[in-house]
mmCIF file of C-alpha atoms and ligand atoms in Angstrom:
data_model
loop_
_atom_site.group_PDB
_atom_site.id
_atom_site.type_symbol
_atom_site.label_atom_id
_atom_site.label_comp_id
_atom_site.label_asym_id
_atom_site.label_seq_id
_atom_site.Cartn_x
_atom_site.Cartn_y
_atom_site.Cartn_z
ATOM 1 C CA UNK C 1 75.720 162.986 78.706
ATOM 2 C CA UNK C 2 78.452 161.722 81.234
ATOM 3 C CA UNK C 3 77.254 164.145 83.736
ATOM 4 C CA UNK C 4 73.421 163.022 83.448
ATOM 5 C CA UNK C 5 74.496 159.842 83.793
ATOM 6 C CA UNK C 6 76.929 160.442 86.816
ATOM 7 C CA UNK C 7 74.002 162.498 88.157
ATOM 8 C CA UNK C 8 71.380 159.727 87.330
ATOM 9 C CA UNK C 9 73.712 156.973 89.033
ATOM 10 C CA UNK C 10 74.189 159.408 92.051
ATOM 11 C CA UNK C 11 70.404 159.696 92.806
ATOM 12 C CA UNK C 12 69.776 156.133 92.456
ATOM 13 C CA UNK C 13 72.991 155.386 95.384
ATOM 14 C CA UNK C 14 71.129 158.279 97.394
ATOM 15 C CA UNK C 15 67.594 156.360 96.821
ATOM 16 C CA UNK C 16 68.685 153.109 97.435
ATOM 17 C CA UNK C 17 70.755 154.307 100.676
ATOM 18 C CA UNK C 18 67.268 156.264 101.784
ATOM 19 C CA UNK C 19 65.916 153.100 100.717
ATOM 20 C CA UNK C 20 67.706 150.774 102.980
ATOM 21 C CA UNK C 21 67.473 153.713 105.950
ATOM 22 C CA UNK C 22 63.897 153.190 105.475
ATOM 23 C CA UNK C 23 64.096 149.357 106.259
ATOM 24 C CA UNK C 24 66.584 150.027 109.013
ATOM 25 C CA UNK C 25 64.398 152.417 110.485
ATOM 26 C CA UNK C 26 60.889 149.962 110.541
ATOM 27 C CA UNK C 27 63.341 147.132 112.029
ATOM 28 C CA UNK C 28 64.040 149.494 114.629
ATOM 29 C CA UNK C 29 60.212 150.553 114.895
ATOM 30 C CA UNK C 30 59.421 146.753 115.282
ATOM 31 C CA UNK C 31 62.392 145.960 117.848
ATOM 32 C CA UNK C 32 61.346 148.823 119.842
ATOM 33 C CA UNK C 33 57.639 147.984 119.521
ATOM 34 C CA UNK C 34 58.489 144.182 120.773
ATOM 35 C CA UNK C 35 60.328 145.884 123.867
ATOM 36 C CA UNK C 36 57.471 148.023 124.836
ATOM 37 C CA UNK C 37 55.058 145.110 124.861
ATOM 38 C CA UNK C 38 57.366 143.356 126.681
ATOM 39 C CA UNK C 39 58.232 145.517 128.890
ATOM 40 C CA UNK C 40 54.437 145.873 129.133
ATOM 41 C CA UNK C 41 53.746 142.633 130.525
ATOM 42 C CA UNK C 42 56.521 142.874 132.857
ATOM 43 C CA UNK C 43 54.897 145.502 134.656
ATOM 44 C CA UNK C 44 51.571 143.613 134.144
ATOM 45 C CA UNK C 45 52.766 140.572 136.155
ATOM 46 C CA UNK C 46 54.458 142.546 138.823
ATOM 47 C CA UNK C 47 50.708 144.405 139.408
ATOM 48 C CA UNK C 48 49.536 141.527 139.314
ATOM 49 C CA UNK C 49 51.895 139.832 141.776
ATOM 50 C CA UNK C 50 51.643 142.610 144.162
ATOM 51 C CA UNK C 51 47.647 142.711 143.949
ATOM 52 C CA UNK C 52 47.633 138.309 144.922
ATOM 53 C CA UNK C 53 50.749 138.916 147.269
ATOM 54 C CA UNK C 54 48.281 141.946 148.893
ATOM 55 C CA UNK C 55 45.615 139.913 149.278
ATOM 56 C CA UNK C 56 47.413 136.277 150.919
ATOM 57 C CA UNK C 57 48.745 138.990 153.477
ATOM 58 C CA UNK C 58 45.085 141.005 154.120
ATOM 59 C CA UNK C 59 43.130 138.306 155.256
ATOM 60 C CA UNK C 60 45.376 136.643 158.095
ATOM 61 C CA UNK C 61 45.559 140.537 159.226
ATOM 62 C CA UNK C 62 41.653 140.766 159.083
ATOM 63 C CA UNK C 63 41.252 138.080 161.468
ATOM 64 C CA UNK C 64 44.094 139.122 163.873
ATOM 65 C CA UNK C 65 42.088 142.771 164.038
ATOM 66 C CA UNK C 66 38.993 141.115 164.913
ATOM 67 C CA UNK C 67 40.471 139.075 167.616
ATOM 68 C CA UNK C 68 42.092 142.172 169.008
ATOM 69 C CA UNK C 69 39.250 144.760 168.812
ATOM 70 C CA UNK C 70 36.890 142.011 170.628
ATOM 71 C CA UNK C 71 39.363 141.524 173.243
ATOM 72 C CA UNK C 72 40.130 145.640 173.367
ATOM 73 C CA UNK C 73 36.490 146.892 173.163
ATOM 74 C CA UNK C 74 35.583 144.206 176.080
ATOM 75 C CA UNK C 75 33.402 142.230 173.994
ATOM 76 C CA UNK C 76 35.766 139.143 175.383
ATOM 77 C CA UNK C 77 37.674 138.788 178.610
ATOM 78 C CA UNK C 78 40.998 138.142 177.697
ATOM 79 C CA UNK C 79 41.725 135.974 180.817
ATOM 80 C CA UNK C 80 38.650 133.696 180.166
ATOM 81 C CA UNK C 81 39.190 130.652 177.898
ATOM 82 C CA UNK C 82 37.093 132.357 175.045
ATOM 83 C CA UNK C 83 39.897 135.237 175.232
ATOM 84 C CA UNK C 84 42.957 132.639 175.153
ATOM 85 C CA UNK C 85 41.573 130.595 172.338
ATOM 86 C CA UNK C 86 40.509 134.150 170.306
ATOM 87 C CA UNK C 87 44.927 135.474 171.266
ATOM 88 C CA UNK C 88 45.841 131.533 170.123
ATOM 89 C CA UNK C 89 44.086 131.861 167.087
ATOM 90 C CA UNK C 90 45.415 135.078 166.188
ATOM 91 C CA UNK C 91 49.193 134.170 167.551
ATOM 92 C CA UNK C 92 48.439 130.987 164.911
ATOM 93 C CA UNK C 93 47.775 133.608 162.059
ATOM 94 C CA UNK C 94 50.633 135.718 162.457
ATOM 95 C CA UNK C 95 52.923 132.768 162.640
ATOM 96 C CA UNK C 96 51.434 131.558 158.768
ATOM 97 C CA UNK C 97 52.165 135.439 158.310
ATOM 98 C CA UNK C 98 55.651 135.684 158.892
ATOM 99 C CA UNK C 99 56.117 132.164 157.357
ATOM 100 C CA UNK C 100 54.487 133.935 153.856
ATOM 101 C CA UNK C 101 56.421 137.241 154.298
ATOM 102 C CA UNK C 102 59.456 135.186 154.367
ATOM 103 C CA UNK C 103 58.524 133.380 151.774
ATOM 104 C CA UNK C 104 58.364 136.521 149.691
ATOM 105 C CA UNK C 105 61.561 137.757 150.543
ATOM 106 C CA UNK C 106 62.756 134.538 149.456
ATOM 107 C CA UNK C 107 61.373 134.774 146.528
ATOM 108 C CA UNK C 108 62.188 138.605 146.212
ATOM 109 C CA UNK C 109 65.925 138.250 146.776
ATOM 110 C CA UNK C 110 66.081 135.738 144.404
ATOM 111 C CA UNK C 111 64.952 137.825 141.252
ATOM 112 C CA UNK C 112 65.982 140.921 142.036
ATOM 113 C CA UNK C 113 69.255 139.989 144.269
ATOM 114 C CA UNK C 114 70.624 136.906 141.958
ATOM 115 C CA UNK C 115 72.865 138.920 140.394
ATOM 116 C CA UNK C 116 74.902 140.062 143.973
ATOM 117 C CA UNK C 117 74.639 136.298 145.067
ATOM 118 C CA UNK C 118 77.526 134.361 145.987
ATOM 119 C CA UNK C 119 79.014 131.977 143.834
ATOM 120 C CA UNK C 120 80.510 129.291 143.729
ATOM 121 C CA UNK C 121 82.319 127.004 141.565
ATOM 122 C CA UNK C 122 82.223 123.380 141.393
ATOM 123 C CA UNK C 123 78.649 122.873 142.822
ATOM 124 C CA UNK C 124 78.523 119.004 143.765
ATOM 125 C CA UNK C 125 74.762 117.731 143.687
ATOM 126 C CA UNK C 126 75.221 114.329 145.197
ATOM 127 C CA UNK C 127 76.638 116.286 147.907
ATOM 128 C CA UNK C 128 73.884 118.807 148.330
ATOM 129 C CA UNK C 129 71.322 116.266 147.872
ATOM 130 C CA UNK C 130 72.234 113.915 150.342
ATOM 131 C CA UNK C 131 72.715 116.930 152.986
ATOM 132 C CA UNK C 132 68.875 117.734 151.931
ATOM 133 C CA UNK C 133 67.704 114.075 152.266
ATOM 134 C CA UNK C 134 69.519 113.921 155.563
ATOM 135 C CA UNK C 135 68.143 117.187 157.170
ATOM 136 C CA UNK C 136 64.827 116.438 155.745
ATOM 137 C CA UNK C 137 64.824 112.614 157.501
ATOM 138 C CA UNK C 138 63.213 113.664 160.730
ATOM 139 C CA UNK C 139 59.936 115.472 158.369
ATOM 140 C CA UNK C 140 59.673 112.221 156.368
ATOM 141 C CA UNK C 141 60.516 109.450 159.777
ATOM 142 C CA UNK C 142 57.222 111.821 161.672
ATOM 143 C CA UNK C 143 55.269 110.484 158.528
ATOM 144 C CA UNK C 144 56.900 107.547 158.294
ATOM 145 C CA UNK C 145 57.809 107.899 154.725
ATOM 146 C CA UNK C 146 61.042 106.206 153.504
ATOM 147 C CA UNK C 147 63.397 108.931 151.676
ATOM 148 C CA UNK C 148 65.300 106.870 149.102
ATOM 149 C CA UNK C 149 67.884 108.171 147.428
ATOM 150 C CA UNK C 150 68.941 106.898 143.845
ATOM 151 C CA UNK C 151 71.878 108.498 142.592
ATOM 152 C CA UNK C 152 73.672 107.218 139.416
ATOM 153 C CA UNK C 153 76.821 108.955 138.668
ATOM 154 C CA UNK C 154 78.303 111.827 140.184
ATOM 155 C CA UNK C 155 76.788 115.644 138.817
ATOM 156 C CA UNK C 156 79.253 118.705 139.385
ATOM 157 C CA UNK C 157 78.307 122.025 138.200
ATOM 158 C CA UNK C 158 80.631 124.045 137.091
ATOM 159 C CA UNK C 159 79.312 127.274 138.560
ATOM 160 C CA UNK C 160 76.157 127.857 141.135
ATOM 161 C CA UNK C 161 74.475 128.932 143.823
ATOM 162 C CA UNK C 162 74.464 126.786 146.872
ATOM 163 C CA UNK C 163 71.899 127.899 148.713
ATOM 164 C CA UNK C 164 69.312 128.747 146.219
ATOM 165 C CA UNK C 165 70.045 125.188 144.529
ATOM 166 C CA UNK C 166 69.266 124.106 147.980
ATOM 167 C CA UNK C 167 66.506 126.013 148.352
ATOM 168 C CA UNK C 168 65.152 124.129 145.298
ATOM 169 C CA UNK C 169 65.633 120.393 146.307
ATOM 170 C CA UNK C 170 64.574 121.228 149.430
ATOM 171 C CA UNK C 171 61.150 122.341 148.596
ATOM 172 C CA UNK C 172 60.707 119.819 146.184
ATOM 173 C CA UNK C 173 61.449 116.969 148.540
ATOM 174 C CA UNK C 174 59.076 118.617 151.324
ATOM 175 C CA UNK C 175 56.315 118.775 148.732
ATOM 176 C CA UNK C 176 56.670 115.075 148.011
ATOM 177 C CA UNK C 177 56.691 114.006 151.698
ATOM 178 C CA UNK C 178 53.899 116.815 152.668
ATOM 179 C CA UNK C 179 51.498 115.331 149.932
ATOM 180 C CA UNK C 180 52.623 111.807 150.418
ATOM 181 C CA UNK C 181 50.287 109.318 151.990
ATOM 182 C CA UNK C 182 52.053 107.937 155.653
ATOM 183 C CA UNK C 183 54.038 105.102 155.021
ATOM 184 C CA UNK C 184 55.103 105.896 151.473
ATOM 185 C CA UNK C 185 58.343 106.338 149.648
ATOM 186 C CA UNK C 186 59.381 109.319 148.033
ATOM 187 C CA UNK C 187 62.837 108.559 145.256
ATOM 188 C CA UNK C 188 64.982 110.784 144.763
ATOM 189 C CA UNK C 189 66.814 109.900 141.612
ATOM 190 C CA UNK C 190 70.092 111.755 140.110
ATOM 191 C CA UNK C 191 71.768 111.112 137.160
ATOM 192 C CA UNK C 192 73.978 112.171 134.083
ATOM 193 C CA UNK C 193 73.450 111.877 130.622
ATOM 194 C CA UNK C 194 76.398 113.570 128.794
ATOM 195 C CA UNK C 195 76.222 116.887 130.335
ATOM 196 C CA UNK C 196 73.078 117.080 131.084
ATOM 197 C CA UNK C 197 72.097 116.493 135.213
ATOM 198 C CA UNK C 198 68.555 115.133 135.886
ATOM 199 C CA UNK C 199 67.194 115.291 139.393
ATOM 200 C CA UNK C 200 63.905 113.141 140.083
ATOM 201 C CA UNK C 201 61.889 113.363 143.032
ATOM 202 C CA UNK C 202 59.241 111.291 142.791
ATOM 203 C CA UNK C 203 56.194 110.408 145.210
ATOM 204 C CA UNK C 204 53.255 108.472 145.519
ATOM 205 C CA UNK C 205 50.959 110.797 146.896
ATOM 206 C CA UNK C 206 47.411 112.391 146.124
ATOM 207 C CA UNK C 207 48.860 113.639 143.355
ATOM 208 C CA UNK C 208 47.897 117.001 141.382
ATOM 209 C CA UNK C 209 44.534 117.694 139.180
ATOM 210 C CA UNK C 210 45.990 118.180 135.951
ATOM 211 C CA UNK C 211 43.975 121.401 135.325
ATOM 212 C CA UNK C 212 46.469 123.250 138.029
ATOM 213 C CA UNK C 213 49.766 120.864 136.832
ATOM 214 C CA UNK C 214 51.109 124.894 135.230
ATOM 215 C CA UNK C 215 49.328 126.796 137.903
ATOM 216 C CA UNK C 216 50.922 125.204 140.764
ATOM 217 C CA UNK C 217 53.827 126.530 140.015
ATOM 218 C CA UNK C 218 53.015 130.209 140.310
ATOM 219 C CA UNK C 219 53.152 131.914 143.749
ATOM 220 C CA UNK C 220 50.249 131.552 146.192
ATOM 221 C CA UNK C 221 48.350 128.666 143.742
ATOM 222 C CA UNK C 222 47.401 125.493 145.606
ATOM 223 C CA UNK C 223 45.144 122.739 144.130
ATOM 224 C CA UNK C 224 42.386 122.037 146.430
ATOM 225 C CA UNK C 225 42.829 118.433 147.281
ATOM 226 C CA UNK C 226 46.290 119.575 148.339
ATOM 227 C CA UNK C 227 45.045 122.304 150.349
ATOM 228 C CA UNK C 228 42.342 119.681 151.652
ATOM 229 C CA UNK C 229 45.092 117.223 152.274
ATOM 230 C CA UNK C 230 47.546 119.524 154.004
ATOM 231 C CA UNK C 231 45.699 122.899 155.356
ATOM 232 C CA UNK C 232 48.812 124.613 155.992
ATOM 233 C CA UNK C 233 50.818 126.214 153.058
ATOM 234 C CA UNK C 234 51.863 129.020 151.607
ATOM 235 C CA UNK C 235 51.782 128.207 147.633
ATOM 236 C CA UNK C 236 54.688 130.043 147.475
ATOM 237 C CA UNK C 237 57.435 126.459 147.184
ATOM 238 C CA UNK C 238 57.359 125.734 143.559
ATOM 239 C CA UNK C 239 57.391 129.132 142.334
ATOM 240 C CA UNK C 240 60.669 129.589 144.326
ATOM 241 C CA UNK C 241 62.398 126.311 143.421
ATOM 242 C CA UNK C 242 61.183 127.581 139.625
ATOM 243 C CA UNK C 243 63.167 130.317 139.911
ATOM 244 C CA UNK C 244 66.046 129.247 141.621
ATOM 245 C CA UNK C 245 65.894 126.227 138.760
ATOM 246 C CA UNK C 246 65.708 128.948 135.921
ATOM 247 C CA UNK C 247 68.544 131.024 137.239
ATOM 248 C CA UNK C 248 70.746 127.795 136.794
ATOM 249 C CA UNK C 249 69.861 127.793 133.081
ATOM 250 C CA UNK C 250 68.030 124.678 134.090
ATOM 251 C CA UNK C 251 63.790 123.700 133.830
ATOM 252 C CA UNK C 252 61.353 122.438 136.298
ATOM 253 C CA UNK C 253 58.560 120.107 135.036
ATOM 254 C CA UNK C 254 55.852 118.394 137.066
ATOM 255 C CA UNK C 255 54.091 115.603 135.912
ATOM 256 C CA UNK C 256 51.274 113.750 137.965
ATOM 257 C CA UNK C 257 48.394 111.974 137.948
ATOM 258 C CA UNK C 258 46.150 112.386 140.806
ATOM 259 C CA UNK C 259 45.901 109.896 143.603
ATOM 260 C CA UNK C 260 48.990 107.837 142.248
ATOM 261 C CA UNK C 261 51.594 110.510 142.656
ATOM 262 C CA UNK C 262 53.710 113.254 141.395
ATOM 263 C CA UNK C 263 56.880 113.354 139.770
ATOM 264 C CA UNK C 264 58.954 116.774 139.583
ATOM 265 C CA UNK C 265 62.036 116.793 137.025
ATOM 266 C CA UNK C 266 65.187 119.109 137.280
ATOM 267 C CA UNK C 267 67.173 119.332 134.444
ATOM 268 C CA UNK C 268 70.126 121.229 134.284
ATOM 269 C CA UNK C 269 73.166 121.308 132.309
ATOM 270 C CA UNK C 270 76.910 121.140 134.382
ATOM 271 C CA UNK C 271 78.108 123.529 132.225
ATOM 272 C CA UNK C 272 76.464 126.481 133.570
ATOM 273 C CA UNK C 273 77.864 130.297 133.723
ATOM 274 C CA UNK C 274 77.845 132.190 135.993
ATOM 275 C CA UNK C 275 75.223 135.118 135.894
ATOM 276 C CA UNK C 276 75.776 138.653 134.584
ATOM 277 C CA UNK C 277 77.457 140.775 136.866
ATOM 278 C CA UNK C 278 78.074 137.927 139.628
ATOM 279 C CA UNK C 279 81.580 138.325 140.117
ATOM 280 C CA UNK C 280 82.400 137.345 143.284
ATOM 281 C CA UNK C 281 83.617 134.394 144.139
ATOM 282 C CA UNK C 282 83.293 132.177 147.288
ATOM 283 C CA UNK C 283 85.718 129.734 147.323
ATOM 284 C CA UNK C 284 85.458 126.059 145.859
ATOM 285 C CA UNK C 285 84.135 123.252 148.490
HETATM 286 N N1 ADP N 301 54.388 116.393 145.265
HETATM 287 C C1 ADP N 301 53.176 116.942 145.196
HETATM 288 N N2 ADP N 301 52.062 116.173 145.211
HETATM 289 C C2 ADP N 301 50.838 116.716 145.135
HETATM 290 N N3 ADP N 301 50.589 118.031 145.056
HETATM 291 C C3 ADP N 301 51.662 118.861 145.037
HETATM 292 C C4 ADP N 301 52.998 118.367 145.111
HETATM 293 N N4 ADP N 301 53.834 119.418 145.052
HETATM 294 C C5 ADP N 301 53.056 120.519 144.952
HETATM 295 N N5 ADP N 301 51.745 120.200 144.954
HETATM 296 C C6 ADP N 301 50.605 121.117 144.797
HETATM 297 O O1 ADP N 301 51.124 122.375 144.393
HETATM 298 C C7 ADP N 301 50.757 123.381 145.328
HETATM 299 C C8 ADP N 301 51.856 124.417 145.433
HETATM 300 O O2 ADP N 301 53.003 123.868 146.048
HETATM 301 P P1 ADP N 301 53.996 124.827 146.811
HETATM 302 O O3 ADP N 301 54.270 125.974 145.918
HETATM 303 O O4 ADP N 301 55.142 124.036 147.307
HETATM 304 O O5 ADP N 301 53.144 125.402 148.021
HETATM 305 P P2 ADP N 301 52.618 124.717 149.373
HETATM 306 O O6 ADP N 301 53.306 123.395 149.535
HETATM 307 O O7 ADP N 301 52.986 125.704 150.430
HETATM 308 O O8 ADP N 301 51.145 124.600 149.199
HETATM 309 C C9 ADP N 301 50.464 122.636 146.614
HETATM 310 O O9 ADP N 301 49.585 123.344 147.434
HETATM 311 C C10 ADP N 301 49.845 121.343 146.081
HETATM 312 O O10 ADP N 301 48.494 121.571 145.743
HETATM 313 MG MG1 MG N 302 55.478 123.328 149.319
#
């Protein structure tokens, strides 16, 4: 009897132990599953990326071979004034193309390069913001817009990186004075609430449709009345100060209402680490 039963109580430790294998295993099925779909729409978004970032870059190109082969085949003089205006024209398009191919690499070294950026400790914002205000005065004075700058307390992060931070304000601010109306006033407000940093920039321009307020922020998107209002752009701005944003463990959020003005909130917390594998470090301003 006491060997049935020490039999008996040693297939039900095997069972439940092939039991509990069992559940370990479909937990493992199901992480692995959750990868691959990931993983899936990684690769999904980066086709798609390349197939829009393709496409901005074919069409400026298209033109520029047009103007050339007229000129080349003799269809156009090049020293007559049709010939200068077709080589202006297609200088003008290669200039929008490098400013887009930079752009890109921008926004390239940023994601795949973040982790080799320098850092830095002790990023001051009311410093780097009022360096961005200042260099930016001569864009706004041209449109007569007033830059005012509202900063309540003083915000220091404890790690980041300067010029992608930079990067961020800086596009944010443009976008406010490029889509501002002349003679307006674009706010830049900073302030601290515990130990969480708020930055503010906030316009009264034409404002953004609220059927593109997500899609604006995604490379090459621009709503119409903003491509109406300012022709030139390369829709790449928000998705760049997103990023830069995100890699400080901090959000972007836009709100607006069109034809009263925009409002773009940074929130970040000072307490930020640095990234994985960023190890180097450049010194404390
Ligand atoms: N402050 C703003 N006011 C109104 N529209 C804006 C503002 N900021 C961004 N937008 C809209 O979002 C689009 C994308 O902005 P961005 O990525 O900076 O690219 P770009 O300025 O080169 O068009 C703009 O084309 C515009 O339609
Ligand atoms: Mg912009």
């Amino acid at each position: 009897v006491a060997l049935t039963d020490s039999v008996t109580s040693r297939f039900k430790k095997r069972n439940l132990k092939l039991w509990e294998t069992t559940r370990e295993l479909r937990q493992s099925t199901d992480d692995l599953q959750r990868t691959l779909e990931q993983v899936e729409t990684v690769e999904q978004r980066k086709s798609h990326y390349m197939r829009i970032s393709a496409h901005q870059l074919r069409s400026p190109l298209a033109t520029v071979r047009t103007s050339l082969q007229v000129l080349t085949e003799g269809y156009v003089e090049p020293g007559t004034d049709r010939g200068k205006k077709l080589l202006e024209g297609a200088l003008e398009r290669l200039d929008d193309l490098l400013v887009t191919v930079n752009g890109l690499l921008d926004l390239a070294k940023m994601r795949e390069g973040r982790a080799r950026a320098p850092w830095t400790r002790k990023v001051n914002i009311n410093q780097l913001l009022a360096d961005i205000l200042d260099a930016l005065e001569p864009l706004a004075r041209a449109r007569d817009i007033r830059l005012v700058p509202e900063f309540k307390g003083v915000v220091i992060l404890d790690w980041g990186i300067p010029p992608d931070l930079v990067y961020a304000f800086e596009n944010l601010i443009e976008n406010a004075i490029k889509y501002s109306r002349e003679r307006g006033e674009v706010t830049t407000r900073l302030h601290l609430n515990g130990d969480r940093a708020t930055v503010e920039v906030v316009d009264h321009g034409i404002g953004i449709p609220e059927k593109f307020l997500v899609d604006v922020m995604h490379e090459f998107v621009r709503a119409p009345n903003g491509k109406k209002h300012a022709p030139q752009g390369t829709g790449l701005g928000l998705a760049i100060a997103r990023e830069a944003v995100e890699a400080h463990g901090g959000t972007l959020e836009l709100r607006s209402r069109e034809e009263e003005g925009t409002t773009a909130t940074v929130s970040l917390s000072i307490h930020v680490k640095p990234l994985k594998g960023s190890t180097e470090l450049v010194g404390e301003p």
